[in-house]
Short mmCIF file of C-alpha atoms in Angstrom, two decimals:
data_model
loop_
_atom_site.label_atom_id
_atom_site.label_comp_id
_atom_site.label_asym_id
_atom_site.label_seq_id
_atom_site.Cartn_x
_atom_site.Cartn_y
_atom_site.Cartn_z
CA SER A 1 -60.18 36.62 259.22
CA GLN A 2 -60.76 35.99 262.91
CA PRO A 3 -61.30 32.39 264.10
CA ASP A 4 -64.37 31.55 266.13
CA ALA A 5 -62.27 29.92 268.81
CA CYS A 6 -58.75 30.15 270.12
CA TRP A 7 -57.01 27.41 271.96
CA THR A 8 -55.57 26.80 275.40
CA ALA A 9 -52.53 24.56 275.59
CA ARG A 10 -51.63 22.10 278.34
CA HIS A 11 -48.10 20.75 278.39
CA VAL A 12 -47.63 17.23 279.74
CA GLU A 13 -44.18 15.74 280.28
CA SER A 14 -43.94 12.05 279.35
CA SER A 15 -41.43 9.61 280.80
CA ASP A 16 -39.00 10.09 277.91
CA SER A 17 -39.06 13.92 278.38
CA ALA A 18 -41.00 14.47 275.15
CA VAL A 19 -43.65 17.17 275.34
CA ARG A 20 -47.16 16.32 274.24
CA ARG A 21 -49.66 19.12 273.76
CA SER A 22 -53.41 18.93 273.92
CA TYR A 23 -55.67 21.80 273.02
CA ALA A 24 -59.12 22.72 274.28
CA PRO A 25 -61.14 25.51 272.64
CA ARG A 26 -62.33 28.56 274.51
CA PRO A 27 -64.56 31.36 273.14
CA MET A 28 -62.85 34.31 271.48
CA ALA A 29 -65.42 36.67 272.99
CA ARG A 30 -63.47 36.82 276.25
CA VAL A 31 -60.54 38.37 274.39
CA LEU A 32 -62.19 40.24 271.56
CA GLY A 33 -65.70 40.87 272.83
CA ASP A 34 -68.85 40.78 270.73
CA ARG A 35 -68.02 43.03 267.83
CA ASP A 36 -70.10 45.04 265.41
CA GLY A 37 -68.09 45.24 262.21
CA SER A 38 -69.86 48.34 260.90
CA LEU A 39 -68.35 50.56 263.61
CA ASP A 40 -64.92 49.15 262.86
CA ARG A 41 -65.27 49.85 259.16
CA VAL A 42 -66.28 53.47 259.77
CA ALA A 43 -63.30 53.92 262.08
CA TRP A 44 -60.92 52.41 259.52
CA ILE A 45 -62.16 54.84 256.89
CA LEU A 46 -61.73 57.82 259.20
CA ALA A 47 -58.33 56.62 260.42
CA GLY A 48 -57.08 56.40 256.84
CA PHE A 49 -58.79 59.05 254.74
CA VAL A 50 -58.71 61.99 257.16
CA PRO A 51 -54.88 61.95 257.33
CA PHE A 52 -54.58 61.03 253.64
CA PHE A 53 -56.53 64.07 252.45
CA ALA A 54 -54.55 66.27 254.83
CA TYR A 55 -51.31 64.87 253.44
CA VAL A 56 -52.31 65.31 249.79
CA ALA A 57 -53.45 68.88 250.46
CA THR A 58 -50.00 69.76 251.80
CA ALA A 59 -47.76 67.47 249.71
CA SER A 60 -44.74 68.97 247.98
CA GLY A 61 -44.81 69.48 244.23
CA PHE A 62 -41.03 69.79 244.19
CA ALA A 63 -38.09 67.63 245.16
CA PHE A 64 -38.08 69.06 248.69
CA TRP A 65 -34.76 69.05 250.58
CA LEU A 66 -32.00 66.65 251.67
CA ASP A 67 -32.07 63.43 249.61
CA SER A 68 -35.71 63.70 248.52
CA GLY A 69 -34.67 64.71 245.00
CA GLU A 70 -32.43 61.68 244.68
CA LEU A 71 -35.11 59.31 245.96
CA ARG A 72 -37.68 60.85 243.63
CA ALA A 73 -35.35 60.30 240.67
CA ALA A 74 -34.64 56.73 241.79
CA GLY A 75 -38.35 56.00 241.80
CA VAL A 76 -39.27 57.72 238.56
CA ASP A 77 -36.41 56.19 236.53
CA LEU A 78 -36.04 52.96 238.56
CA ASP A 79 -32.50 53.94 239.50
CA ILE A 80 -30.40 52.81 242.47
CA ALA A 81 -30.40 55.23 245.38
CA HIS A 82 -27.71 55.70 248.01
CA PRO A 83 -26.93 52.78 250.34
CA PRO A 84 -28.69 50.60 251.33
CA GLY A 85 -30.29 51.04 247.92
CA HIS A 86 -33.94 51.24 249.08
CA PRO A 87 -35.26 48.90 246.35
CA LEU A 88 -38.77 48.69 247.80
CA SER A 89 -39.09 52.47 247.89
CA SER A 90 -38.01 52.75 244.25
CA LEU A 91 -40.60 50.19 243.14
CA VAL A 92 -43.43 51.80 245.11
CA SER A 93 -42.50 55.29 243.89
CA ARG A 94 -42.42 54.06 240.29
CA ALA A 95 -45.98 52.75 240.65
CA PHE A 96 -47.28 56.11 241.92
CA ALA A 97 -45.31 58.00 239.25
CA PHE A 98 -47.82 56.65 236.72
CA LEU A 99 -50.61 58.73 238.31
CA PRO A 100 -51.60 61.66 236.03
CA ILE A 101 -52.01 64.14 238.88
CA GLY A 102 -49.25 66.71 238.65
CA PRO A 103 -45.46 66.94 238.86
CA LEU A 104 -43.48 63.74 239.31
CA ALA A 105 -42.28 64.79 242.76
CA PHE A 106 -45.89 65.31 243.83
CA ARG A 107 -46.88 61.86 242.56
CA VAL A 108 -44.10 60.23 244.54
CA ALA A 109 -45.10 62.24 247.61
CA VAL A 110 -48.70 61.01 247.20
CA GLY A 111 -47.29 57.48 247.35
CA GLN A 112 -45.74 58.25 250.71
CA ALA A 113 -49.01 59.86 251.83
CA ALA A 114 -50.87 56.65 250.99
CA CYS A 115 -48.32 54.58 252.93
CA ALA A 116 -48.59 56.85 255.98
CA ALA A 117 -52.41 56.70 255.87
CA ILE A 118 -52.36 52.89 255.67
CA ALA A 119 -49.97 52.85 258.62
CA GLY A 120 -52.54 54.84 260.58
CA VAL A 121 -55.28 52.34 259.78
CA VAL A 122 -53.11 49.41 260.84
CA PHE A 123 -52.09 51.17 264.03
CA HIS A 124 -55.74 51.90 264.84
CA ARG A 125 -56.44 48.17 264.60
CA ALA A 126 -53.50 47.38 266.90
CA VAL A 127 -54.75 49.85 269.53
CA VAL A 128 -58.26 48.37 269.42
CA THR A 129 -56.82 44.89 269.89
CA THR A 130 -54.78 46.15 272.85
CA ARG A 131 -57.87 47.71 274.46
CA ARG A 132 -59.83 44.49 274.09
CA ALA A 133 -56.98 42.48 275.52
CA GLN A 134 -57.13 44.79 278.54
CA GLY A 135 -60.79 43.90 278.99
CA VAL A 136 -62.55 46.85 277.29
CA ARG A 137 -65.66 45.14 275.90
CA HIS A 138 -67.67 48.02 274.46
CA ASP A 139 -67.10 48.81 270.79
CA ALA A 140 -67.68 52.54 271.14
CA VAL A 141 -64.95 52.88 273.77
CA ALA A 142 -62.36 50.57 272.18
CA VAL A 143 -62.86 51.84 268.62
CA GLY A 144 -63.15 55.50 269.65
CA THR A 145 -59.93 55.31 271.64
CA GLY A 146 -58.18 53.56 268.75
CA LEU A 147 -59.27 56.22 266.25
CA GLY A 148 -58.17 59.09 268.47
CA ALA A 149 -54.83 57.42 269.14
CA SER A 150 -54.30 56.89 265.42
CA TRP A 151 -54.96 60.55 264.63
CA LEU A 152 -52.70 61.62 267.48
CA VAL A 153 -49.82 59.89 265.69
CA THR A 154 -50.58 60.36 262.02
CA LEU A 155 -51.44 64.07 262.32
CA SER A 156 -48.32 64.91 264.34
CA TYR A 157 -45.60 66.94 262.65
CA GLY A 158 -43.05 64.12 262.84
CA PHE A 159 -45.39 61.79 260.97
CA TRP A 160 -46.91 64.36 258.64
CA ILE A 161 -43.56 65.66 257.35
CA GLN A 162 -42.67 62.16 256.13
CA ALA A 163 -45.97 61.83 254.25
CA VAL A 164 -45.60 64.94 252.07
CA ARG A 165 -42.16 64.46 250.52
CA PRO A 166 -40.41 61.82 248.41
CA GLU A 167 -38.70 59.71 251.09
CA VAL A 168 -38.60 56.18 252.53
CA TYR A 169 -39.85 56.68 256.08
CA ALA A 170 -43.63 56.61 255.56
CA LEU A 171 -43.28 53.37 253.61
CA GLU A 172 -41.15 51.91 256.40
CA ALA A 173 -43.68 53.01 259.02
CA MET A 174 -46.39 51.19 257.08
CA VAL A 175 -44.61 47.82 256.94
CA LEU A 176 -43.44 48.07 260.55
CA ALA A 177 -46.98 48.95 261.64
CA VAL A 178 -48.06 45.69 260.02
CA VAL A 179 -45.32 43.83 261.92
CA LEU A 180 -46.41 45.27 265.27
CA GLU A 181 -50.13 44.83 264.63
CA ARG A 182 -49.72 41.20 263.61
CA VAL A 183 -47.61 40.41 266.68
CA VAL A 184 -50.13 42.18 268.93
CA ALA A 185 -52.96 40.19 267.31
CA LEU A 186 -51.10 36.92 267.91
CA GLU A 187 -50.35 37.77 271.52
CA ALA A 188 -53.99 38.73 272.13
CA ARG A 189 -55.07 35.24 271.05
CA TRP A 190 -52.21 33.23 272.53
CA PRO A 191 -52.13 30.31 272.96
CA THR A 192 -53.61 29.58 269.54
CA LEU A 193 -53.21 27.19 266.64
CA ASP A 194 -53.57 30.00 264.10
CA LEU A 195 -50.05 31.29 263.41
CA ALA A 196 -50.93 33.21 260.24
CA PRO A 197 -50.29 36.59 262.00
CA LEU A 198 -46.67 35.58 262.61
CA HIS A 199 -46.22 34.65 258.95
CA HIS A 200 -47.73 37.97 257.88
CA ALA A 201 -45.36 39.77 260.26
CA GLY A 202 -42.44 37.87 258.75
CA LEU A 203 -43.26 39.04 255.23
CA ALA A 204 -43.71 42.64 256.39
CA PHE A 205 -40.44 42.47 258.33
CA GLY A 206 -38.60 41.25 255.24
CA LEU A 207 -40.03 44.11 253.21
CA GLY A 208 -38.95 46.49 255.95
CA LEU A 209 -35.41 45.15 255.72
CA ALA A 210 -35.54 45.78 251.96
CA ASN A 211 -36.40 49.44 252.54
CA HIS A 212 -34.64 50.70 255.70
CA HIS A 213 -33.04 47.81 257.54
CA PHE A 214 -31.88 49.80 260.58
CA MET A 215 -35.44 50.81 261.47
CA ALA A 216 -36.62 47.25 260.89
CA LEU A 217 -33.92 45.81 263.14
CA LEU A 218 -35.02 48.11 265.99
CA THR A 219 -38.29 46.13 266.15
CA VAL A 220 -36.52 42.79 266.73
CA PRO A 221 -36.49 43.09 270.56
CA ALA A 222 -40.27 43.60 270.50
CA VAL A 223 -40.92 40.62 268.22
CA LEU A 224 -38.29 38.13 269.40
CA PRO A 225 -40.07 36.96 272.61
CA THR A 226 -43.14 36.07 270.54
CA VAL A 227 -41.03 34.13 268.05
CA VAL A 228 -39.35 32.19 270.86
CA ARG A 229 -42.72 31.41 272.44
CA VAL A 230 -44.07 30.07 269.14
CA TRP A 231 -40.92 28.00 268.60
CA ARG A 232 -41.17 26.42 272.04
CA ALA A 233 -44.89 25.64 271.63
CA ARG A 234 -45.12 24.70 267.95
CA GLY A 235 -41.61 23.66 266.94
CA THR A 236 -39.30 24.67 264.13
CA ARG A 237 -41.79 24.20 261.29
CA ALA A 238 -43.79 27.26 262.27
CA ILE A 239 -40.62 29.34 262.55
CA ALA A 240 -39.36 28.00 259.23
CA ILE A 241 -42.53 29.22 257.50
CA SER A 242 -42.11 32.68 259.01
CA ALA A 243 -38.43 32.70 258.05
CA GLY A 244 -39.44 31.88 254.50
CA ALA A 245 -41.80 34.84 254.55
CA VAL A 246 -38.92 37.07 255.70
CA LEU A 247 -36.80 35.81 252.83
CA GLY A 248 -39.67 36.53 250.47
CA GLY A 249 -39.61 40.17 251.54
CA LEU A 250 -35.82 40.30 251.36
CA SER A 251 -35.94 39.03 247.78
CA THR A 252 -36.75 42.62 246.82
CA TYR A 253 -32.99 43.23 246.99
CA VAL A 254 -32.61 41.20 243.79
CA TYR A 255 -33.73 44.42 242.11
CA LEU A 256 -30.34 46.04 242.81
CA PRO A 257 -27.95 43.81 240.80
CA LEU A 258 -30.53 43.30 238.04
CA ARG A 259 -31.04 47.03 237.58
CA ALA A 260 -27.33 47.84 237.97
CA SER A 261 -26.50 45.47 235.11
CA THR A 262 -28.51 47.70 232.73
CA ALA A 263 -26.44 50.84 233.49
CA PRO A 264 -29.25 53.08 234.84
CA PRO A 265 -28.80 56.88 234.85
CA MET A 266 -28.19 56.91 238.63
CA ASP A 267 -26.31 53.86 239.88
CA LEU A 268 -24.93 54.65 243.34
CA GLY A 269 -22.59 51.86 244.42
CA HIS A 270 -23.02 49.84 241.19
CA PRO A 271 -23.90 46.59 243.04
CA THR A 272 -23.16 44.15 240.21
CA ASP A 273 -20.88 41.72 242.10
CA PRO A 274 -21.15 40.24 245.63
CA SER A 275 -18.62 42.59 247.22
CA ARG A 276 -20.21 45.74 245.81
CA PHE A 277 -23.69 44.43 246.57
CA PHE A 278 -22.73 43.89 250.22
CA TRP A 279 -21.13 47.35 250.35
CA VAL A 280 -24.37 48.95 249.19
CA VAL A 281 -26.78 46.88 251.28
CA SER A 282 -24.74 47.21 254.47
CA ALA A 283 -24.72 51.03 254.10
CA ARG A 284 -21.08 51.03 255.13
CA ALA A 285 -20.57 54.45 253.53
CA LEU A 286 -22.97 56.02 256.04
CA GLN A 287 -21.85 54.24 259.18
CA SER A 288 -19.08 56.73 259.98
CA THR A 289 -20.88 59.94 259.03
CA HIS A 290 -23.04 60.03 262.17
CA ALA A 291 -19.90 60.46 264.28
CA LEU A 292 -19.70 64.03 262.95
CA GLU A 293 -22.80 64.95 264.96
CA ARG A 294 -22.32 62.65 267.93
CA GLY A 295 -22.26 64.15 271.41
CA PRO A 296 -22.67 62.56 274.85
CA LEU A 297 -25.33 59.86 274.94
CA ALA A 298 -27.28 61.69 277.65
CA ILE A 299 -27.57 64.77 275.43
CA ARG A 300 -28.68 62.66 272.48
CA LEU A 301 -31.32 60.92 274.58
CA MET A 302 -32.53 64.32 275.72
CA ASP A 303 -32.77 65.48 272.10
CA VAL A 304 -34.91 62.45 271.24
CA THR A 305 -37.13 63.04 274.28
CA VAL A 306 -37.61 66.68 273.31
CA ALA A 307 -38.51 65.67 269.74
CA LEU A 308 -41.10 63.22 271.05
CA ALA A 309 -42.55 65.79 273.45
CA GLU A 310 -42.81 68.37 270.67
CA ASN A 311 -44.80 65.92 268.54
CA LEU A 312 -46.96 64.23 271.17
CA HIS A 313 -46.84 66.60 274.18
CA VAL A 314 -45.13 65.84 277.46
CA VAL A 315 -48.45 64.68 278.97
CA THR A 316 -48.55 61.85 276.45
CA LEU A 317 -45.01 60.80 277.40
CA LEU A 318 -45.91 60.70 281.08
CA ALA A 319 -49.09 58.78 280.33
CA ALA A 320 -47.03 56.28 278.33
CA LEU A 321 -44.93 55.50 281.41
CA ALA A 322 -48.11 54.83 283.38
CA GLY A 323 -49.50 52.82 280.48
CA ALA A 324 -46.49 50.53 280.40
CA TYR A 325 -47.07 49.74 284.07
CA VAL A 326 -50.80 49.22 283.52
CA LEU A 327 -50.30 46.77 280.66
CA VAL A 328 -47.65 44.75 282.49
CA ARG A 329 -50.11 44.39 285.40
CA ALA A 330 -52.99 43.26 283.14
CA ASP A 331 -53.17 39.49 282.73
CA GLY A 332 -54.61 39.58 279.22
CA ALA A 333 -52.34 42.32 277.89
CA ARG A 334 -49.02 41.71 279.66
CA ARG A 335 -47.20 40.40 276.61
CA ILE A 336 -48.72 43.12 274.42
CA GLY A 337 -47.40 45.71 276.86
CA ARG A 338 -43.92 44.27 276.44
CA VAL A 339 -44.22 44.59 272.66
CA TRP A 340 -45.10 48.29 272.85
CA SER A 341 -42.56 49.00 275.62
CA ALA A 342 -39.69 47.35 273.74
CA THR A 343 -40.61 49.23 270.56
CA ALA A 344 -40.51 52.54 272.42
CA LEU A 345 -37.32 51.88 274.38
CA PHE A 346 -35.24 50.53 271.52
CA GLY A 347 -36.58 53.16 269.13
CA VAL A 348 -35.42 55.94 271.44
CA ARG A 349 -32.08 54.25 272.11
CA GLY A 350 -31.47 53.46 268.45
CA ARG A 351 -32.11 56.99 267.27
CA ALA A 352 -29.96 58.42 270.06
CA MET A 353 -27.08 56.15 269.01
CA LEU A 354 -26.93 57.91 265.63
CA GLY A 355 -26.95 61.48 266.93
CA PHE A 356 -28.01 64.49 264.82
CA VAL A 357 -31.59 64.70 266.09
CA SER A 358 -32.42 68.35 266.69
CA GLY A 359 -33.93 70.01 263.61
CA ASN A 360 -33.41 66.91 261.45
CA PRO A 361 -36.61 65.75 259.67
CA ASP A 362 -34.98 62.42 258.83
CA ALA A 363 -34.43 61.79 262.54
CA LEU A 364 -38.19 62.11 263.03
CA GLY A 365 -38.65 59.46 260.35
CA TYR A 366 -36.66 57.01 262.45
CA LEU A 367 -39.02 57.73 265.36
CA MET A 368 -42.28 56.86 263.57
CA PRO A 369 -42.59 53.37 265.16
CA THR A 370 -41.68 54.94 268.50
CA LEU A 371 -44.59 57.37 268.10
CA PHE A 372 -46.85 54.36 267.60
CA ALA A 373 -45.62 52.66 270.74
CA ILE A 374 -45.79 55.73 273.00
CA VAL A 375 -49.37 56.56 272.01
CA ALA A 376 -50.44 52.92 272.35
CA LEU A 377 -49.01 52.86 275.87
CA ALA A 378 -50.59 56.20 276.77
CA ALA A 379 -54.01 55.06 275.57
CA SER A 380 -53.69 52.01 277.82
CA VAL A 381 -54.22 54.25 280.85
CA PHE A 382 -57.68 55.16 279.53
CA GLY A 383 -58.33 51.47 278.87
CA ALA A 384 -57.50 50.54 282.47
CA VAL A 385 -59.77 53.25 283.86
CA THR A 386 -62.58 52.07 281.58
CA VAL A 387 -62.19 48.48 282.77
CA LEU A 388 -62.39 49.56 286.41
CA ALA A 389 -65.47 51.66 285.71
CA ALA A 390 -67.12 48.77 283.88
CA ALA A 391 -66.41 46.43 286.79
CA GLU A 392 -68.08 48.86 289.21
CA ALA A 393 -71.08 49.17 286.87
CA GLU A 394 -71.45 45.38 286.76
CA GLN A 395 -71.49 45.22 290.54
CA ALA A 396 -74.02 48.04 290.76
CA THR A 397 -76.40 46.58 288.17
CA LEU A 398 -75.75 42.91 288.94
CA SER A 399 -75.38 42.41 285.18
CA PRO A 400 -72.44 40.52 283.61
CA ARG A 401 -72.27 43.16 280.89
CA PRO A 402 -74.16 46.46 280.97
CA SER A 403 -75.70 47.38 277.62
CA ARG A 404 -74.17 50.85 277.71
CA PRO A 405 -70.49 51.66 278.15
CA PRO A 406 -69.53 53.26 281.45
CA LEU A 407 -69.74 57.05 281.41
CA VAL A 408 -66.06 57.36 282.29
CA GLY A 409 -65.07 55.17 279.35
CA ALA A 410 -67.20 57.15 276.91
CA VAL A 411 -65.75 60.44 278.16
CA LEU A 412 -62.18 59.15 277.86
CA ALA A 413 -62.85 57.93 274.32
CA LEU A 414 -64.15 61.40 273.43
CA VAL A 415 -61.06 62.97 275.04
CA THR A 416 -58.83 60.77 272.89
CA LEU A 417 -60.76 61.70 269.76
CA ALA A 418 -60.53 65.39 270.66
CA ALA A 419 -56.78 65.10 271.23
CA GLY A 420 -56.36 63.45 267.84
CA ALA A 421 -58.45 66.12 266.13
CA TRP A 422 -56.54 68.89 267.92
CA GLN A 423 -53.30 67.38 266.63
CA HIS A 424 -54.46 68.31 263.14
CA ARG A 425 -54.21 71.99 264.01
CA ALA A 426 -50.64 71.77 265.24
CA GLY A 427 -49.50 69.43 262.46
CA ALA A 428 -51.05 71.52 259.69
CA ALA A 429 -49.23 74.62 260.88
#
């Protein structure tokens, strides 16, 4: 649901220091461009189903390793997993366990595959919005770049490995992708009277806290400036609605004491009273175990960087640095650039704080939002080049908008698609 107009705010100080706001509409086409929905729909299908079928074809029919067996059992029997309990994961896994398509572990893995595929679709939409905020006005270029960027992430090993085993990371990547996409959509339209994207982000953030709260908290620095901006422009009522949405997602934790009171087969932590409930949700039992694998911070940061380079290639990392600069310099995408940059920086720093990165598939799960941010930043370089090429074409043809996309933009979109398709080969191996 995209409004036909967004709104520009003018702030006028009155004599008693109260702020009065008046709004004047301006066309959305300057931000979003004239869009053909059919191309978007085709791209959404490809962004979701291509990874999904790849995931299902390689999903595990067994409990896999580490705590996958425990999480599978928690989903199938609606048990309580290790701290922080992961109630949302148990409920989602239980729903997919009803599918009559093979072993229970495979059914739960298919649930994670579906979550990872949905995350790819949402991320594709966020990249397209970022390209349009940069000034890319041709559907073929913006949508093609978004699809290639989505495949580059979802078909990487670090993403793929989370989508084929009973775990919590693909589900968390899905809800956090919704958070980031909704914030990007709001920033692309700001200033606006339509704050529904922030409320949607609040609900998704609450659900993220009910699944893996550490990963969700790492997105706070990316979202907080937007929340403050909305509070200053629209007051506490808008923030209160979003806070209520967060609480709605957090209410999933009610599952823990209710299920624990029925003595389930697996009841780790037995959160039946406030003290035990807090012990489980806070994951206090795990907070000291990471010290066993903790080395110097510089080494841990290097491990994270190597893991990212192995999944996305060092060229993508270098392009992301250039993309962060490009977005900060673009008037229409400056705030969006800060969202992606903060997600990348705090994701890297947060994972490095925990240690135990090299060879750890769970560590790659923590980095799934970081993969989103790095690829979004890297694709911004192509967006900037396309905008410059389009500007030169306008001057050459004396047309405000050439009917065909600039050749450079089309080539870069094809390069992005090829990179995403090539990622399938490396990820499948």
